[in-house]
C-alpha positions as a Python dict, from the first residue, in 0.01 Angstrom:
ca = {
    (1, 'X'): (0, 0, 0),
    (2, 'X'): (303, 230, 8),
    (3, 'X'): (406, 395, -319),
    (4, 'X'): (734, 578, -382),
    (5, 'X'): (796, 798, -685),
    (6, 'X'): (1095, 1024, -749),
    (7, 'X'): (1107, 1316, -989),
    (8, 'X'): (1350, 1608, -1013),
    (9, 'X'): (1514, 1543, -674),
    (10, 'X'): (1176, 1520, -498),
    (11, 'X'): (1046, 1192, -355),
    (12, 'X'): (675, 1140, -303),
    (13, 'X'): (558, 868, -67),
    (14, 'X'): (189, 786, -88),
    (15, 'X'): (-21, 588, 157),
    (16, 'X'): (-240, 403, -92),
    (17, 'X'): (-515, 209, 83),
    (18, 'X'): (-811, 447, 43),
    (19, 'X'): (-1065, 172, 111),
    (20, 'X'): (-949, 167, 475),
    (21, 'X'): (-864, 538, 501),
    (22, 'X'): (-494, 446, 480),
    (23, 'X'): (-500, 281, 822),
    (24, 'X'): (-166, 112, 891),
    (25, 'X'): (-62, -225, 1030),
    (26, 'X'): (286, -341, 1126),
    (27, 'X'): (365, -461, 773),
    (28, 'X'): (262, -124, 630),
    (29, 'X'): (488, 57, 878),
    (30, 'X'): (780, -161, 777),
    (31, 'X'): (709, -90, 411),
    (32, 'X'): (693, 282, 486),
    (33, 'X'): (1028, 268, 665),
    (34, 'X'): (1182, 99, 360),
    (35, 'X'): (1037, 368, 132),
    (36, 'X'): (1218, 636, 334),
    (37, 'X'): (1537, 430, 310),
    (38, 'X'): (1499, 408, -68),
    (39, 'X'): (1433, 782, -97),
    (40, 'X'): (1749, 857, 101),
    (41, 'X'): (1956, 617, -109),
    (42, 'X'): (1832, 802, -420),
    (43, 'X'): (1977, 1125, -281),
    (44, 'X'): (1659, 1331, -306),
    (45, 'X'): (1664, 1690, -182),
    (46, 'X'): (1301, 1706, -62),
    (47, 'X'): (1022, 1463, 18),
    (48, 'X'): (640, 1475, 16),
    (49, 'X'): (428, 1240, 228),
    (50, 'X'): (60, 1212, 139),
    (51, 'X'): (-243, 985, 159),
    (52, 'X'): (-470, 883, -129),
    (53, 'X'): (-847, 897, -102),
    (54, 'X'): (-1062, 1060, 166),
    (55, 'X'): (-802, 1068, 444),
    (56, 'X'): (-434, 1107, 513),
    (57, 'X'): (-431, 823, 766),
    (58, 'X'): (-702, 713, 1010),
    (59, 'X'): (-447, 550, 1240),
    (60, 'X'): (-387, 187, 1313),
    (61, 'X'): (-564, -80, 1111),
    (62, 'X'): (-770, -253, 1381),
    (63, 'X'): (-1004, -456, 1163),
    (64, 'X'): (-992, -813, 1285),
    (65, 'X'): (-757, -725, 1571),
    (66, 'X'): (-721, -994, 1838),
    (67, 'X'): (-719, -780, 2152),
    (68, 'X'): (-635, -1079, 2371),
    (69, 'X'): (-303, -1137, 2196),
    (70, 'X'): (-222, -794, 2058),
    (71, 'X'): (133, -678, 2139),
    (72, 'X'): (72, -306, 2115),
    (73, 'X'): (403, -222, 2282),
    (74, 'X'): (593, -405, 2007),
    (75, 'X'): (404, -205, 1746),
    (76, 'X'): (434, 138, 1905),
    (77, 'X'): (777, 121, 2068),
    (78, 'X'): (937, -135, 1840),
    (79, 'X'): (809, -18, 1500),
    (80, 'X'): (628, 316, 1512),
    (81, 'X'): (875, 512, 1725),
    (82, 'X'): (1178, 407, 1514),
    (83, 'X'): (981, 499, 1201),
    (84, 'X'): (899, 845, 1338),
    (85, 'X'): (1265, 893, 1429),
    (86, 'X'): (1357, 782, 1076),
    (87, 'X'): (1120, 1037, 923),
    (88, 'X'): (1239, 1314, 1155),
    (89, 'X'): (1605, 1245, 1073),
    (90, 'X'): (1555, 1223, 696),
    (91, 'X'): (1849, 1412, 537),
    (92, 'X'): (1636, 1656, 335),
    (93, 'X'): (1333, 1877, 402),
    (94, 'X'): (1014, 1672, 443),
    (95, 'X'): (663, 1800, 374),
    (96, 'X'): (331, 1632, 453),
    (97, 'X'): (-6, 1702, 291),
    (98, 'X'): (-282, 1613, 537),
    (99, 'X'): (-654, 1587, 473),
    (100, 'X'): (-947, 1405, 625),
    (101, 'X'): (-869, 1181, 921),
    (102, 'X'): (-519, 1237, 1067),
    (103, 'X'): (-534, 1022, 1377),
    (104, 'X'): (-314, 794, 1587),
    (105, 'X'): (-30, 660, 1375),
    (106, 'X'): (-126, 911, 1106),
    (107, 'X'): (-88, 1198, 1349),
    (108, 'X'): (250, 1055, 1451),
    (109, 'X'): (372, 1068, 1091),
    (110, 'X'): (270, 1434, 1071),
    (111, 'X'): (450, 1509, 1397),
    (112, 'X'): (768, 1359, 1250),
    (113, 'X'): (754, 1560, 925),
    (114, 'X'): (932, 1896, 902),
    (115, 'X'): (644, 2094, 750),
    (116, 'X'): (275, 1999, 748),
    (117, 'X'): (14, 2162, 526),
    (118, 'X'): (-340, 2065, 620),
    (119, 'X'): (-666, 2074, 432),
    (120, 'X'): (-973, 2241, 575),
    (121, 'X'): (-1128, 1893, 598),
    (122, 'X'): (-854, 1760, 826),
    (123, 'X'): (-968, 1596, 1148),
    (124, 'X'): (-708, 1599, 1425),
    (125, 'X'): (-749, 1488, 1783),
    (126, 'X'): (-796, 1186, 2007),
    (127, 'X'): (-1116, 984, 1961),
    (128, 'X'): (-960, 680, 2127),
    (129, 'X'): (-1149, 699, 2457),
    (130, 'X'): (-1434, 526, 2273),
    (131, 'X'): (-1201, 227, 2234),
    (132, 'X'): (-1078, 236, 2593),
    (133, 'X'): (-742, 354, 2455),
    (134, 'X'): (-537, 671, 2477),
    (135, 'X'): (-360, 904, 2240),
    (136, 'X'): (-24, 767, 2126),
    (137, 'X'): (250, 818, 1863),
    (138, 'X'): (372, 1141, 2019),
    (139, 'X'): (32, 1306, 2037),
    (140, 'X'): (54, 1402, 2404),
    (141, 'X'): (386, 1580, 2356),
    (142, 'X'): (260, 1773, 2055),
    (143, 'X'): (-66, 1880, 2214),
    (144, 'X'): (77, 1978, 2552),
    (145, 'X'): (359, 2176, 2389),
    (146, 'X'): (126, 2369, 2157),
    (147, 'X'): (-210, 2368, 2340),
    (148, 'X'): (-123, 2336, 2709),
    (149, 'X'): (-243, 2074, 2954),
    (150, 'X'): (-604, 2190, 2989),
    (151, 'X'): (-687, 2198, 2617),
    (152, 'X'): (-504, 1869, 2565),
    (153, 'X'): (-711, 1688, 2825),
    (154, 'X'): (-1029, 1856, 2700),
    (155, 'X'): (-967, 1709, 2353),
    (156, 'X'): (-886, 1368, 2500),
    (157, 'X'): (-1180, 1354, 2740),
    (158, 'X'): (-1438, 1479, 2491),
    (159, 'X'): (-1299, 1313, 2179),
    (160, 'X'): (-1358, 1635, 1984),
    (161, 'X'): (-1166, 1659, 1659),
    (162, 'X'): (-1004, 1982, 1542),
    (163, 'X'): (-1043, 2103, 1186),
    (164, 'X'): (-743, 2191, 974),
    (165, 'X'): (-803, 2562, 1031),
    (166, 'X'): (-823, 2512, 1408),
    (167, 'X'): (-505, 2305, 1411),
    (168, 'X'): (-311, 2574, 1224),
    (169, 'X'): (-455, 2855, 1437),
    (170, 'X'): (-348, 2663, 1748),
    (171, 'X'): (5, 2629, 1612),
    (172, 'X'): (-3, 2253, 1560),
    (173, 'X'): (90, 2271, 1193),
    (174, 'X'): (209, 2514, 927),
    (175, 'X'): (-65, 2630, 688),
    (176, 'X'): (-423, 2543, 595),
    (177, 'X'): (-552, 2516, 238),
    (178, 'X'): (-873, 2424, 62),
    (179, 'X'): (-893, 2049, 8),
    (180, 'X'): (-840, 2084, -367),
    (181, 'X'): (-526, 2293, -314),
    (182, 'X'): (-336, 2128, -29),
    (183, 'X'): (-145, 1867, -230),
    (184, 'X'): (-42, 2113, -501),
    (185, 'X'): (76, 2360, -234),
    (186, 'X'): (278, 2087, -62),
    (187, 'X'): (436, 1971, -385),
    (188, 'X'): (523, 2329, -479),
    (189, 'X'): (694, 2388, -143),
    (190, 'X'): (891, 2065, -177),
    (191, 'X'): (994, 2146, -534),
    (192, 'X'): (1122, 2486, -423),
    (193, 'X'): (1313, 2335, -130),
    (194, 'X'): (1472, 2080, -365),
    (195, 'X'): (1645, 2363, -553),
    (196, 'X'): (1760, 2537, -237),
    (197, 'X'): (2069, 2527, -17),
    (198, 'X'): (2015, 2178, 123),
    (199, 'X'): (2302, 2188, 372),
    (200, 'X'): (2174, 2513, 521),
    (201, 'X'): (1827, 2359, 553),
    (202, 'X'): (1973, 2055, 729),
    (203, 'X'): (2167, 2279, 966),
    (204, 'X'): (1843, 2452, 1065),
    (205, 'X'): (1666, 2118, 1094),
    (206, 'X'): (1928, 2001, 1344),
    (207, 'X'): (1918, 2329, 1536),
    (208, 'X'): (1541, 2302, 1568),
    (209, 'X'): (1573, 1940, 1682),
    (210, 'X'): (1821, 2040, 1952),
    (211, 'X'): (1592, 2314, 2080),
    (212, 'X'): (1296, 2077, 2091),
    (213, 'X'): (1459, 1760, 2220),
    (214, 'X'): (1745, 1896, 2431),
    (215, 'X'): (1566, 2209, 2561),
    (216, 'X'): (1863, 2435, 2493),
    (217, 'X'): (1872, 2788, 2631),
    (218, 'X'): (1943, 3100, 2426),
    (219, 'X'): (2319, 3114, 2469),
    (220, 'X'): (2381, 2745, 2418),
    (221, 'X'): (2162, 2749, 2108),
    (222, 'X'): (2350, 3052, 1977),
    (223, 'X'): (2674, 2861, 2017),
    (224, 'X'): (2537, 2577, 1804),
    (225, 'X'): (2414, 2829, 1547),
    (226, 'X'): (2755, 2992, 1526),
    (227, 'X'): (2932, 2662, 1470),
    (228, 'X'): (2674, 2559, 1209),
    (229, 'X'): (2724, 2889, 1027),
    (230, 'X'): (3101, 2846, 1031),
    (231, 'X'): (3067, 2497, 884),
    (232, 'X'): (2837, 2625, 608),
    (233, 'X'): (3100, 2882, 509),
    (234, 'X'): (3304, 2591, 372),
    (235, 'X'): (3029, 2463, 140),
    (236, 'X'): (2998, 2526, -236),
    (237, 'X'): (2639, 2649, -195),
    (238, 'X'): (2750, 2914, 54),
    (239, 'X'): (3005, 3044, -190),
    (240, 'X'): (2750, 3031, -473),
    (241, 'X'): (2494, 3220, -267),
    (242, 'X'): (2731, 3504, -193),
    (243, 'X'): (2859, 3515, -552),
    (244, 'X'): (2503, 3533, -684),
    (245, 'X'): (2421, 3814, -439),
    (246, 'X'): (2726, 4012, -551),
    (247, 'X'): (2649, 3952, -918),
    (248, 'X'): (2279, 4032, -872),
    (249, 'X'): (2155, 3700, -1008),
    (250, 'X'): (1956, 3405, -883),
    (251, 'X'): (2177, 3141, -716),
    (252, 'X'): (2208, 2792, -854),
    (253, 'X'): (2239, 2560, -557),
    (254, 'X'): (2356, 2200, -590),
    (255, 'X'): (2273, 2091, -237),
    (256, 'X'): (2642, 2055, -152),
}
C-alpha cells in the first residue's frame, strides 16, 4: 500500500489504501520505513508524504484485531517510534499534505515531518477513549507543547476533533488550504526546497531538533548556530549564494 515515486530530486511517498482510510498495520509501517530508506539512497533533496483517497491516515488498522493477543508495545515502541525517528532524521526537508482523518499513527507521521500543510477537511485529535485507549504516537507531547495541559485533556476527554483551520490557528501545523489545493501547495513547497541550499536547511533542521529535544537555552543554542554557520561557510552552496548576491543574479544551488 506504500508507493514511492521520485522526480527532479523530490520523492513522493503515498499511503495508498483508500478503502481503509490508509489505516496502517505493522507490515505497512515496515514498508513505509523501507520507502524512506529508498528515498534517502536516491539522494533526493526534498520529500512529500501524502495519503490517497478521503483521508491522510485514520491511524492503526484494527479490523480483525485480536485484543487478547495484541502486542501493542511491540508495534508502538518497536516499529512506530523508530519509524517516526527515521522520518524526523531524513536528510532533506520533508513536507506532509494532510486531509481528512489524521489520527493515531497518522498523526505521529505528521509530527515527525518537518512541515505539514493541512486541508480544511482535516480531522485531528484523540477519539480513542471510545475504544478504551489513549492518544499515542507522540500526540501528548505535541498537544501539551502547543495547546497546554487543559486543552489537551479537554480534547482527549471529549474526543472532539479539530479542523485543519483550528489546528493551524493553534500552532499545531504550518498552513491550511482548501482540500483541492493542499497537495499542489505541498508539492510546490517541496519542489522549491529541492532547488535550495540543502546543507543550510539541514543545519536549521538540526538546530530546531536540539531546541525541541534537548531544551537548549538562548546562549547554548547561539553557540550551536555559530558553529553551524562556520561549517556552512566551507560549502559550495554558501560560496555560490554570496557570488550570486554580488552579481545580482539568482543562485544555482547543488545541495552541496
